[in-house]
mmCIF file of C-alpha atoms and ligand atoms in Angstrom:
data_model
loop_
_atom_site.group_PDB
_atom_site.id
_atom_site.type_symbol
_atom_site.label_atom_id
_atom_site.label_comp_id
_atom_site.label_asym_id
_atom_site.label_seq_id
_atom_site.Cartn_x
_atom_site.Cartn_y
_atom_site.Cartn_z
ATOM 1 C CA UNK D 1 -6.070 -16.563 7.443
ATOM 2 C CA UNK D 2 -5.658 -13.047 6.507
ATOM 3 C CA UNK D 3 -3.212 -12.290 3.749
ATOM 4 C CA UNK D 4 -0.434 -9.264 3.867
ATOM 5 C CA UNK D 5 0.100 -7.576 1.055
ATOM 6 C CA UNK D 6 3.959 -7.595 0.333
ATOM 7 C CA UNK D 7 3.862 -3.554 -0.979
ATOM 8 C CA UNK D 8 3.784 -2.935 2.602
ATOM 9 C CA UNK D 9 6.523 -5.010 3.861
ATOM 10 C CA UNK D 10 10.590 -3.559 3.458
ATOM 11 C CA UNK D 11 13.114 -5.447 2.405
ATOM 12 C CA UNK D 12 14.416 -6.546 5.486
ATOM 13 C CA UNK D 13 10.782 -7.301 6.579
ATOM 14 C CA UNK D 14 10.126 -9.440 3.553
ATOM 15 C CA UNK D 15 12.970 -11.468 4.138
ATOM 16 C CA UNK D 16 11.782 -12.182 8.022
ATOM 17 C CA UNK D 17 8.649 -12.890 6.584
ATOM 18 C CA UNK D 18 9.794 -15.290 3.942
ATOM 19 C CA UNK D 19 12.272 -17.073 6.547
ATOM 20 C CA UNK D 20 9.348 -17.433 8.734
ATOM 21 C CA UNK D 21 8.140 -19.538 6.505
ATOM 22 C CA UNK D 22 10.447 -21.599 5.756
ATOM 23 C CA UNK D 23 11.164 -20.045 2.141
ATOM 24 C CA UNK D 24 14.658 -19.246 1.221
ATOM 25 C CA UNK D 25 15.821 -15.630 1.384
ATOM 26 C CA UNK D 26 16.615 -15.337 -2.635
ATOM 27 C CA UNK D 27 12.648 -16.012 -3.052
ATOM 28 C CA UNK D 28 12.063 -12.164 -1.689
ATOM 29 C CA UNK D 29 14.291 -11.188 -4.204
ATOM 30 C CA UNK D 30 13.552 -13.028 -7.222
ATOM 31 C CA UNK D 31 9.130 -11.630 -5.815
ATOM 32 C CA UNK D 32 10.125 -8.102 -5.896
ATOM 33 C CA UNK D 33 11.884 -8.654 -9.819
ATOM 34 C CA UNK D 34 8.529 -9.581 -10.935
ATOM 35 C CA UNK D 35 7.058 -7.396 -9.305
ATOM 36 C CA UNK D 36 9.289 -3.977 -9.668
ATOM 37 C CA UNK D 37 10.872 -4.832 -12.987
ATOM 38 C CA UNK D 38 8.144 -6.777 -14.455
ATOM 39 C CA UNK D 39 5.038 -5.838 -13.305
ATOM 40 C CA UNK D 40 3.947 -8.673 -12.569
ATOM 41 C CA UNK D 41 1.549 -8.581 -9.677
ATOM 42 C CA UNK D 42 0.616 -12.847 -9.504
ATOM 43 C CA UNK D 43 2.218 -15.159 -7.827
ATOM 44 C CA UNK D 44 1.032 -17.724 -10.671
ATOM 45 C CA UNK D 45 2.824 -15.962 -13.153
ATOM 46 C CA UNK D 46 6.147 -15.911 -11.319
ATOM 47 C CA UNK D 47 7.572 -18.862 -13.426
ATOM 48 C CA UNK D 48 11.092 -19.317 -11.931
ATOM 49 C CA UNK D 49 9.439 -20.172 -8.792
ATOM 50 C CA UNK D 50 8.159 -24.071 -8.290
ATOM 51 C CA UNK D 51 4.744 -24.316 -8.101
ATOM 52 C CA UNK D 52 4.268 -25.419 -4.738
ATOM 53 C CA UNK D 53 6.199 -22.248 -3.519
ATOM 54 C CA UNK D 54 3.852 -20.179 -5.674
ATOM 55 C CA UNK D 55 0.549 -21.825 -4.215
ATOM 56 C CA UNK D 56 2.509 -20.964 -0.348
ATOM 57 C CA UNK D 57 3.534 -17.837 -1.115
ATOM 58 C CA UNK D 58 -0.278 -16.925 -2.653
ATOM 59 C CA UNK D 59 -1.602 -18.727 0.720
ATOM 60 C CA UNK D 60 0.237 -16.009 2.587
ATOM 61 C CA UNK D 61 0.477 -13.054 0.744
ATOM 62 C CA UNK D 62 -1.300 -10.700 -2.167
ATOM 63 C CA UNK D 63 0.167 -8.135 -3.961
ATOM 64 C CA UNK D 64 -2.332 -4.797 -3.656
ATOM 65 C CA UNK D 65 -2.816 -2.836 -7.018
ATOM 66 C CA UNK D 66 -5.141 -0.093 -7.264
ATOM 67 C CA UNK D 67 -7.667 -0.744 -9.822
ATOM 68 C CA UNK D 68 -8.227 2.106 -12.551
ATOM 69 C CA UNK D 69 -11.050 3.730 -13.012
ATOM 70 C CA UNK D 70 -10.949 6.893 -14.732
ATOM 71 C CA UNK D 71 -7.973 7.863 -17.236
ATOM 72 C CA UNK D 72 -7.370 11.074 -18.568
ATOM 73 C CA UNK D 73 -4.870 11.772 -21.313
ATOM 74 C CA UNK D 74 -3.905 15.631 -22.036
ATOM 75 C CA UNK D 75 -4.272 16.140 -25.653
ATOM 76 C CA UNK D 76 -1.544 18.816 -25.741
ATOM 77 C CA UNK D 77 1.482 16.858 -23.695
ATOM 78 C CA UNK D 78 0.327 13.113 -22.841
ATOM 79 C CA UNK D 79 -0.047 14.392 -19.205
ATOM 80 C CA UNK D 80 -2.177 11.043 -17.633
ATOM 81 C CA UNK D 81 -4.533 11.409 -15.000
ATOM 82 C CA UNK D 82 -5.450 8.479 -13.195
ATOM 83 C CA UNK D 83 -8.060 7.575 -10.600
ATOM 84 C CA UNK D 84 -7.912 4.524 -8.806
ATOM 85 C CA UNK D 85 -10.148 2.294 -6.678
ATOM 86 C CA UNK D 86 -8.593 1.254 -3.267
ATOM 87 C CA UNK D 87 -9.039 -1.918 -1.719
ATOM 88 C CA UNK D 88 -11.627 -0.399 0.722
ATOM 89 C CA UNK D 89 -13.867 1.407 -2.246
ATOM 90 C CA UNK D 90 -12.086 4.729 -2.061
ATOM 91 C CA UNK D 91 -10.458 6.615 -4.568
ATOM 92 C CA UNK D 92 -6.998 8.731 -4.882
ATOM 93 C CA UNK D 93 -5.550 10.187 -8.154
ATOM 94 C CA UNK D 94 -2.328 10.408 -9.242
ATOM 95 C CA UNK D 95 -0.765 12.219 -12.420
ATOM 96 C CA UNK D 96 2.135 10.818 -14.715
ATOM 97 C CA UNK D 97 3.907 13.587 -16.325
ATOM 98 C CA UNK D 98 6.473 13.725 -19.481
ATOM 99 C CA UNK D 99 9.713 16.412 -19.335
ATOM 100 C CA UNK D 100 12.423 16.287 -21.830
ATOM 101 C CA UNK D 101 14.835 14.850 -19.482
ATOM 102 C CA UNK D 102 12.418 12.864 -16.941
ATOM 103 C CA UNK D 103 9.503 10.844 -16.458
ATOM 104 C CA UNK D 104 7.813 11.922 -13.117
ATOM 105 C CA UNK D 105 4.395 10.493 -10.984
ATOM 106 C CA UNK D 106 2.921 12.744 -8.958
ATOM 107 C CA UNK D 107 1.538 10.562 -5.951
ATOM 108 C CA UNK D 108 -0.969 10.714 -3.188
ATOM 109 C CA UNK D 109 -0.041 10.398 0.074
ATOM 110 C CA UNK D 110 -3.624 10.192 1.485
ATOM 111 C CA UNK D 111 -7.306 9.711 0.977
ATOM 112 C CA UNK D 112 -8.435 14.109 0.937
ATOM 113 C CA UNK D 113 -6.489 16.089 3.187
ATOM 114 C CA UNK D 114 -6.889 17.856 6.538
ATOM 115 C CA UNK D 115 -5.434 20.619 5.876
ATOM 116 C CA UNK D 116 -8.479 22.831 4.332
ATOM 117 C CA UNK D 117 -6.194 25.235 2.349
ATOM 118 C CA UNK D 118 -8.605 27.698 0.658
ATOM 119 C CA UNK D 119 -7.338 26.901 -2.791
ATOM 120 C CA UNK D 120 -7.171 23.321 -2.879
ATOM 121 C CA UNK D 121 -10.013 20.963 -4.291
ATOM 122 C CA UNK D 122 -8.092 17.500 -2.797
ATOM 123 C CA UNK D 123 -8.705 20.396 0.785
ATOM 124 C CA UNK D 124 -12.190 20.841 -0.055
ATOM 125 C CA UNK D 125 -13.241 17.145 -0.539
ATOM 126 C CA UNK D 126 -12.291 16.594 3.474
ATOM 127 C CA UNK D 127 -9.989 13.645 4.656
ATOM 128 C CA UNK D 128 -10.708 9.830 5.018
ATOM 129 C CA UNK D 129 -7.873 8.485 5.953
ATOM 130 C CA UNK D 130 -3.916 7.556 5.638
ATOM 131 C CA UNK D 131 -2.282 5.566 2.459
ATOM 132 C CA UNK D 132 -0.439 2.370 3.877
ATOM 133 C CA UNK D 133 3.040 2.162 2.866
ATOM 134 C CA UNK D 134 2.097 -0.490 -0.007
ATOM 135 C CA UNK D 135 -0.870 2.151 -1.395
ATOM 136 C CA UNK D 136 1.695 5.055 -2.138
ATOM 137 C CA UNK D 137 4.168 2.369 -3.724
ATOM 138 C CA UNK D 138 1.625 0.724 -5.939
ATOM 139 C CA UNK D 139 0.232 3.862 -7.575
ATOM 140 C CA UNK D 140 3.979 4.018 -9.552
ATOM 141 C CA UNK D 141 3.572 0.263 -10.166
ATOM 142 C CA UNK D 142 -0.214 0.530 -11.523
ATOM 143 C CA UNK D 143 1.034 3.276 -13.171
ATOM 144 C CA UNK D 144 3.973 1.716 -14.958
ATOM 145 C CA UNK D 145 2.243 -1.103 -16.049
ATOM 146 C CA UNK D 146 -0.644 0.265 -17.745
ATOM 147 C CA UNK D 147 1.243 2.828 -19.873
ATOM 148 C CA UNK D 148 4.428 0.714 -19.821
ATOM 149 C CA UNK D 149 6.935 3.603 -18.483
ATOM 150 C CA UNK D 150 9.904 3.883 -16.320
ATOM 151 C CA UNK D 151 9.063 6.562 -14.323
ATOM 152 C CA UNK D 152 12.422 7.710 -12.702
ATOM 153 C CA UNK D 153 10.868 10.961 -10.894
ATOM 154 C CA UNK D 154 8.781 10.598 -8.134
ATOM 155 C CA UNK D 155 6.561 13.974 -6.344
ATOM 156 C CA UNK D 156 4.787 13.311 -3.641
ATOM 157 C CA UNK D 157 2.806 16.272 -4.692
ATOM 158 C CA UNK D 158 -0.969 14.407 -5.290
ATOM 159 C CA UNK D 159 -3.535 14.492 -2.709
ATOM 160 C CA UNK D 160 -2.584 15.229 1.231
ATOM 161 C CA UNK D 161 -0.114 16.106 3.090
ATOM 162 C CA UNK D 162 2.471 13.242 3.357
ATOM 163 C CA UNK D 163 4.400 14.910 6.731
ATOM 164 C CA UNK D 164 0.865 13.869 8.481
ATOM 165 C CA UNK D 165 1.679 10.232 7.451
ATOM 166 C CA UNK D 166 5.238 10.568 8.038
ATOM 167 C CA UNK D 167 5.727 7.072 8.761
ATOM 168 C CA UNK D 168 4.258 5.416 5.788
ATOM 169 C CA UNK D 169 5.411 8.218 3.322
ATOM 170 C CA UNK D 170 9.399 7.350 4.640
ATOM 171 C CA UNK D 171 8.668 3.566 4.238
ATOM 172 C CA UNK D 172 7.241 3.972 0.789
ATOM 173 C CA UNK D 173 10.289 5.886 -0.277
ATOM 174 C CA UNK D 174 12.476 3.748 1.323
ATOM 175 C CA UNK D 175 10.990 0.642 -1.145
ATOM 176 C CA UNK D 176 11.158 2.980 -4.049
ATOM 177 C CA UNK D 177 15.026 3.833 -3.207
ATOM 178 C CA UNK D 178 15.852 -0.085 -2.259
ATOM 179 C CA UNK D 179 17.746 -1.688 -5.199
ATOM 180 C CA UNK D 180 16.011 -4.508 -5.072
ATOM 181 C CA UNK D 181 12.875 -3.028 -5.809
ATOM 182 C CA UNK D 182 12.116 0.417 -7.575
ATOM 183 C CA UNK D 183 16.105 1.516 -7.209
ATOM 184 C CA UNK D 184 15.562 5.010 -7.903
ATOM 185 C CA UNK D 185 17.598 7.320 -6.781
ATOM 186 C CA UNK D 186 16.697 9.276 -3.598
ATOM 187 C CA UNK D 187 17.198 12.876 -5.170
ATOM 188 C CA UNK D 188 14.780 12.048 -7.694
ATOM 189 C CA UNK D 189 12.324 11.926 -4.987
ATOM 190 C CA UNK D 190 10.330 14.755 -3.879
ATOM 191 C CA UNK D 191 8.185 14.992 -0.530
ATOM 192 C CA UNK D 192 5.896 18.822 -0.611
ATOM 193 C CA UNK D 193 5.000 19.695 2.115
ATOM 194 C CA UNK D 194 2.817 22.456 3.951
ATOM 195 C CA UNK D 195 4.799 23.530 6.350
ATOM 196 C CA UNK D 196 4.562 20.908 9.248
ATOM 197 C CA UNK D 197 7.597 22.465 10.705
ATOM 198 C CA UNK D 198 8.571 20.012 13.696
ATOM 199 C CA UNK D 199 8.296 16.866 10.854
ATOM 200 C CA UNK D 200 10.518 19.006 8.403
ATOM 201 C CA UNK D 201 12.976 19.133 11.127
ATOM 202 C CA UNK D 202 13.234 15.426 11.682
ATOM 203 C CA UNK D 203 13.446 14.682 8.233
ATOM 204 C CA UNK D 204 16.625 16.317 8.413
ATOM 205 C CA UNK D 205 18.047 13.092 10.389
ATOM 206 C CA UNK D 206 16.194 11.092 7.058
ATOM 207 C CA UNK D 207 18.907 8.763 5.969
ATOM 208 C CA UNK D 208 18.314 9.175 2.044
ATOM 209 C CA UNK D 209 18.829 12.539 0.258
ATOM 210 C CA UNK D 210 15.537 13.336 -1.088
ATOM 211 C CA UNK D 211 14.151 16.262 -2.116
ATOM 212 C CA UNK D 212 11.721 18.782 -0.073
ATOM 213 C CA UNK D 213 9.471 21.007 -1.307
ATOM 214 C CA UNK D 214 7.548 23.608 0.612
ATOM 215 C CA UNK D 215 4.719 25.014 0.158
ATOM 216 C CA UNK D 216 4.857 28.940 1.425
ATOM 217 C CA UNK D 217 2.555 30.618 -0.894
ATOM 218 C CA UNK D 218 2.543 33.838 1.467
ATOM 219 C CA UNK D 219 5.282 36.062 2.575
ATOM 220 C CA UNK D 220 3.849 36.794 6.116
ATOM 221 C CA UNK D 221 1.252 35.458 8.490
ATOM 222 C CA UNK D 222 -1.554 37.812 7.730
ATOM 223 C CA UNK D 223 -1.830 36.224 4.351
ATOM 224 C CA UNK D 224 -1.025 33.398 4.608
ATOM 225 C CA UNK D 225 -3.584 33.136 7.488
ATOM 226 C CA UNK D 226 -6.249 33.722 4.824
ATOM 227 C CA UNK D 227 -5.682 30.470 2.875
ATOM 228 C CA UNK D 228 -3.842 27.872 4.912
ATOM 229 C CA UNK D 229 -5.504 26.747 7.877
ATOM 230 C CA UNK D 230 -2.463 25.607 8.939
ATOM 231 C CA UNK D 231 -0.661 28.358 9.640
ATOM 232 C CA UNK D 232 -1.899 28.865 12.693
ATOM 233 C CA UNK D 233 -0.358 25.860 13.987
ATOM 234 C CA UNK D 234 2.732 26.339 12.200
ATOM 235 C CA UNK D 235 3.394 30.172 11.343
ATOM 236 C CA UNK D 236 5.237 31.438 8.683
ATOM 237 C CA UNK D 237 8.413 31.798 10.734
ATOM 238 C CA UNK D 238 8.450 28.396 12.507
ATOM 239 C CA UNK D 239 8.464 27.015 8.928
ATOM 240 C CA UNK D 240 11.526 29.284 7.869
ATOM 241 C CA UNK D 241 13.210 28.121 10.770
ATOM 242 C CA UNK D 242 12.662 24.633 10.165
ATOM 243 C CA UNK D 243 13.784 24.748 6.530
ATOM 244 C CA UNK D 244 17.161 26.665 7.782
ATOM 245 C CA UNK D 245 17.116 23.543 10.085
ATOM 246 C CA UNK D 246 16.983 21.376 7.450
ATOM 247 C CA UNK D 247 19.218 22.875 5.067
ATOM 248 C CA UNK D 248 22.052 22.672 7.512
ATOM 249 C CA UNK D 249 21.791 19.307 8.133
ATOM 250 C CA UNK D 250 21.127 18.243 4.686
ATOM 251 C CA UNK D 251 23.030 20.909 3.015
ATOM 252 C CA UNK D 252 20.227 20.722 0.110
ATOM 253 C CA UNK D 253 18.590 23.423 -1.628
ATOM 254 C CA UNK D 254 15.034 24.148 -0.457
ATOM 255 C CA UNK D 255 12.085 24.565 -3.380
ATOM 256 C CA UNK D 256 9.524 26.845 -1.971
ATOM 257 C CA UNK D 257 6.730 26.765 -3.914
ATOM 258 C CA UNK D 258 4.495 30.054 -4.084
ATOM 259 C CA UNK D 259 1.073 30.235 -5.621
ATOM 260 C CA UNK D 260 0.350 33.605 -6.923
ATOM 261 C CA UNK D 261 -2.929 34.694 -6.455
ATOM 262 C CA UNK D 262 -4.521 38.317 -7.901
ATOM 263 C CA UNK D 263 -4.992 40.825 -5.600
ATOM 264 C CA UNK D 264 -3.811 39.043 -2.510
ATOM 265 C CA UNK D 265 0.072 38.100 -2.621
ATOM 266 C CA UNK D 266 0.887 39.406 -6.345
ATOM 267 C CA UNK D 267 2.409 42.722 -5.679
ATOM 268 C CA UNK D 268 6.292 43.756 -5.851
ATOM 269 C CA UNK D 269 6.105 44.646 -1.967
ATOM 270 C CA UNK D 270 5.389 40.779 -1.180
ATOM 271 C CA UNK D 271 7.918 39.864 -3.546
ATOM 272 C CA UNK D 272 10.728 41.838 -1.505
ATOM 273 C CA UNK D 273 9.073 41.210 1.627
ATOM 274 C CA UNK D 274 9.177 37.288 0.643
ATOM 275 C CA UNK D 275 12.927 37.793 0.182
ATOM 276 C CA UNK D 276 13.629 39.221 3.513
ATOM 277 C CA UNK D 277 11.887 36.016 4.725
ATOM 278 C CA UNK D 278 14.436 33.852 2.693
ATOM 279 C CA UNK D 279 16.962 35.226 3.614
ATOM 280 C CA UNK D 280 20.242 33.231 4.460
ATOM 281 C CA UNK D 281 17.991 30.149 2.848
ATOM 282 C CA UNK D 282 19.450 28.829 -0.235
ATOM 283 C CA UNK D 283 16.128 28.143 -1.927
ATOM 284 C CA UNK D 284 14.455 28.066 -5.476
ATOM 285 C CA UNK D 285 11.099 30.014 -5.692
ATOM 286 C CA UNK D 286 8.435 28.371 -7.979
ATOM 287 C CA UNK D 287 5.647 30.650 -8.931
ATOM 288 C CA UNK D 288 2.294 29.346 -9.699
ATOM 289 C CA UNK D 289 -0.342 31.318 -10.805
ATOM 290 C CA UNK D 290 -3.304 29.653 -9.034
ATOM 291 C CA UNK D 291 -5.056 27.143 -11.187
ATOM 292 C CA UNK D 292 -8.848 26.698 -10.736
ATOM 293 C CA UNK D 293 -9.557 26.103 -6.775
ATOM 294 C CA UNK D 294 -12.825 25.823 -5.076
ATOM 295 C CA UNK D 295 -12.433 29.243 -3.268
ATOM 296 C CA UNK D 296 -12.444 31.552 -7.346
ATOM 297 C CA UNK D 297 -8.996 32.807 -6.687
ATOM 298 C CA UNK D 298 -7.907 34.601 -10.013
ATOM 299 C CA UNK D 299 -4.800 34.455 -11.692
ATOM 300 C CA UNK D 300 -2.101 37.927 -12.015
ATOM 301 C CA UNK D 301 -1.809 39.270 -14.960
ATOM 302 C CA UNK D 302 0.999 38.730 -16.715
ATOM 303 C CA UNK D 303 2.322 42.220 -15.343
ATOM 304 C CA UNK D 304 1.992 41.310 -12.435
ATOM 305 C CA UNK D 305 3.888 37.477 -12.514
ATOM 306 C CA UNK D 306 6.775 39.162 -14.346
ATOM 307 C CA UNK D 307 7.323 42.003 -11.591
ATOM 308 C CA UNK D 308 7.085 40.050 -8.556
ATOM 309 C CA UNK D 309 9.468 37.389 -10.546
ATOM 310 C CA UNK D 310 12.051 40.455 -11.164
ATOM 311 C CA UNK D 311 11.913 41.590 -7.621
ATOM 312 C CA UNK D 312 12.876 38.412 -6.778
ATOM 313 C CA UNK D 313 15.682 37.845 -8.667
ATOM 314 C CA UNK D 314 16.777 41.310 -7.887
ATOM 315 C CA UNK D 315 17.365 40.276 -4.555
ATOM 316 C CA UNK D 316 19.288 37.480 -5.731
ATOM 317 C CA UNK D 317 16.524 35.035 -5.183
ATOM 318 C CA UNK D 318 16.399 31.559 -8.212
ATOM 319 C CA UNK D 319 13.017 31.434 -9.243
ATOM 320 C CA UNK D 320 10.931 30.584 -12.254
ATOM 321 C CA UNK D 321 7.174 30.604 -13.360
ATOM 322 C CA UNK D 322 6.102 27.173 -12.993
ATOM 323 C CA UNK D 323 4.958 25.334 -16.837
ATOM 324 C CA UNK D 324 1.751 23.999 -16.301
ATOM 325 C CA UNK D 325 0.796 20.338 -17.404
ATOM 326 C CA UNK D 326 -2.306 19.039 -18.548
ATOM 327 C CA UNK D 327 -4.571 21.915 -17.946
ATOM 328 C CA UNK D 328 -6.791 20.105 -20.115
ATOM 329 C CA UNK D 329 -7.599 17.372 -18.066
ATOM 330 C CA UNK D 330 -7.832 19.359 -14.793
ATOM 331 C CA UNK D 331 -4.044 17.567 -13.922
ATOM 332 C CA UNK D 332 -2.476 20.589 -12.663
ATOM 333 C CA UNK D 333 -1.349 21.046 -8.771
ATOM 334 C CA UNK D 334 -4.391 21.027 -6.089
ATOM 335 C CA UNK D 335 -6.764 19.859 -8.909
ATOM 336 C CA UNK D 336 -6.726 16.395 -7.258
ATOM 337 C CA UNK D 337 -9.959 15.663 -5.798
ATOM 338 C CA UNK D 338 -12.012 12.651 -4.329
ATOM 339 C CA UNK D 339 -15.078 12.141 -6.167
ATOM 340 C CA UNK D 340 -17.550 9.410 -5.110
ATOM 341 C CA UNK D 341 -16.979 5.459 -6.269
ATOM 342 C CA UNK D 342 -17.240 5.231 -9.985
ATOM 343 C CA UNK D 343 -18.701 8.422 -10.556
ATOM 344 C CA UNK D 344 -16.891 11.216 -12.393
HETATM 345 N N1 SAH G 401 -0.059 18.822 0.847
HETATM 346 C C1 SAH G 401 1.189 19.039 0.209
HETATM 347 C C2 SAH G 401 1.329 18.288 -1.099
HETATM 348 C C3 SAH G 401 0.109 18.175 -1.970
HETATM 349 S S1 SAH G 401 -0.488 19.701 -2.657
HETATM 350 C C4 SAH G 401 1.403 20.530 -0.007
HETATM 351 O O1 SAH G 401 0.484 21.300 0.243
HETATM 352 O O2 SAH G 401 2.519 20.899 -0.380
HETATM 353 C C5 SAH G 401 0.694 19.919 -3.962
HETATM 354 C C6 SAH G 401 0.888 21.354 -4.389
HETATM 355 O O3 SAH G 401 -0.255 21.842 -5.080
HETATM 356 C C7 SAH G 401 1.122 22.296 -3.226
HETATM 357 O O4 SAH G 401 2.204 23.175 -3.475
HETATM 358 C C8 SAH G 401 -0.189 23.047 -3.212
HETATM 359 O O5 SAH G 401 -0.084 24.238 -2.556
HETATM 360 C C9 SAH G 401 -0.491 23.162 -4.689
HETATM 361 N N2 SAH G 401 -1.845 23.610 -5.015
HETATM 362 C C10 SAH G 401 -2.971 23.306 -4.365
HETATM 363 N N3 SAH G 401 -4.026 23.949 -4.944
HETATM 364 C C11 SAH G 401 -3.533 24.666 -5.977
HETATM 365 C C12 SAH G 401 -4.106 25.534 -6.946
HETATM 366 N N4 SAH G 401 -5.415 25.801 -6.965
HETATM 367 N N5 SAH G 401 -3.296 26.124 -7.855
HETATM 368 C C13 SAH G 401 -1.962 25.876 -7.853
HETATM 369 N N6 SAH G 401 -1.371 25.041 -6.967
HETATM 370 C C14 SAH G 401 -2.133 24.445 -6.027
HETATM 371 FE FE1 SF4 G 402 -3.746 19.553 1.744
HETATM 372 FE FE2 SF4 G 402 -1.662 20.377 0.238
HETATM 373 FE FE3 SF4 G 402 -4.214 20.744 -0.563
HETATM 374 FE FE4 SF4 G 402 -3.298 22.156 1.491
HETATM 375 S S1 SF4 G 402 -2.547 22.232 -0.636
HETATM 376 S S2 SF4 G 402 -5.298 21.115 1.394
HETATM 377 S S3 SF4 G 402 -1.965 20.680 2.456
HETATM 378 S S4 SF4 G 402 -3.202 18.796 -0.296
#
């Protein structure tokens, strides 16, 4: 018989599953305590369950952790980069990052990406294929085990684009937001996305309150054209629209994250005409100057950052420079990439 890994089940699915079998509905939740608040990931191990349940329940199911096999620790702020080994041989990363007042994971979503954006090594390395449900979940439990953290901030920010595996990405959060497993609180969860407008909209009609983040990174089609594949599909406006969409519905605040490359969208005059995009959007504005990225984009000078951050607060717009993390482990956004089994 072929086992089912419980990471991929919900609640409610786990506790068909477990009546199925005969097993009493308290047994789901008394699995998931080991295995959220413990960390413990055998069935053997689960001591306030008799031993003939444990031997039935590891008949059944397995519980899927990916295995590490390259960790990176930042020298100058205990940013961890991890790279793990799927079931199936292939690898994803994800980083755990330290803030004053949080503990976040950034998390993959998928094996590569489709998306191709110019800038982007996880873009460059192609795409294999979608995370189940269970894969996203168990990077914050691998995580969380081996450096024994709480993380209580979750980006889906790692490698791909989570609105292309909608479903799996909304079940994953769901398990992370269900108290009997992860319990975190949906606003401390962040989806970023890059720009799939249609999906944006329906996650308006999500039932938890998370957090979206969306990658813009131009203030008008001809640019943005140049690095983001994408755009064709889903111009610049379309996306707008969709986050207006969004906003009323949810009545959140959209992040719009904006990577600032030299010599392509660094001047004032994209800064203003970014702001008569964004307008009647109530929106945050990260700046990024671009990190390393397969394409030699260059950072703006500091000039440069500082006058395209005025405009935009001269027109009323929230936005910061984005503090980078880890920059000496190669941790920082879009720095993700696959590399082959076992090899660095
Ligand atoms: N696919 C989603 C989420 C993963 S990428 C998205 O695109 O939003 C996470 C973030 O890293 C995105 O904002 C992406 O644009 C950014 N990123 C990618 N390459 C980068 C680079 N070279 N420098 C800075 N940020 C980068
Ligand atoms: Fe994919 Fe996001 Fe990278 Fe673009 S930036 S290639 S959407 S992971």
């Amino acid at each position: 018989m072929i086992k089912k890994n419980i990471l991929d089940f919900s609640y409610d699915e786990l506790v068909k599953e477990f009546t199925n079998l005969n097993l009493k509905k308290f047994r789901v939740d008394q699995v998931l305590d080991w295995i959220f608040k413990k960390h413990i990931f055998d069935f053997f191990e689960m001591t306030n369950i008799s031993k003939n349940e444990r031997e039935f329940l590891d008949e059944y199911f397995y519980i899927s952790i990916p295995e590490p096999i390259d960790i990176q620790e930042s020298k100058i702020d205990g940013t961890t980069k991890f790279l793990w080994k799927l079931e199936d041989g292939r690898t994803i990363e994800s980083v755990l990052l330290f803030y004053p007042n949080r503990i976040s994971a950034c998390i993959s979503s998928q094996v590569g990406c489709p998306l191709k954006c110019k800038f982007c090594s996880t873009g460059a390395s192609g795409f294999e294929r979608n995370l189940t449900p269970g894969e996203i979940v168990a990077q914050v439990l691998a995580i969380e085990k081996l450096k024994d953290v709480n993380i209580n901030n979750i980006v889906l920010m790692g490698m791909g684009e989570p609105l292309l595996n909608y479903d799996n990405v909304l079940k994953a959060i769901r398990n992370w937001n269900n108290k009997k497993m992860k319990n975190l609180g949906a606003r401390r969860i962040t989806i970023s996305t890059s720009g799939i407008a249609d999906k944006i909209e329906e996650l308006a009609d999500f039932e938890l309150d998370i957090r979206l983040s969306v990658s813009l990174h131009a203030p008008n089609n001809y640019i943005r054209d140049q690095i983001m594949p994408i755009n064709a599909k889903y111009p610049i406006e379309e996306v707008v629209q969709s986050c207006k969409i969004y906003q009323e519905k949810t009545k959140n605040r959209v992040t719009i994250e904006y990577i600032a490359i030299k010599g392509l969208n660094d001047e004032e005059k994209h800064a203003q005409e970014l702001a008569d995009l964004l307008k009647g959007l109530k929106v945050m504005v990260n700046i990024i100057p671009v990190n390393p990225n397969p394409a030699n984009y260059e950072r703006p000078s500091k000039k440069f950052l500082n006058s395209f951050l005025n405009k935009l607060k001269e027109n009323n717009i929230e936005a910061t420079l984005r503090i980078e993390k880890g920059t000496d482990i190669d941790a920082a956004c879009g720095q993700l990439k696959m590399r082959k089994k076992g090899v660095k």
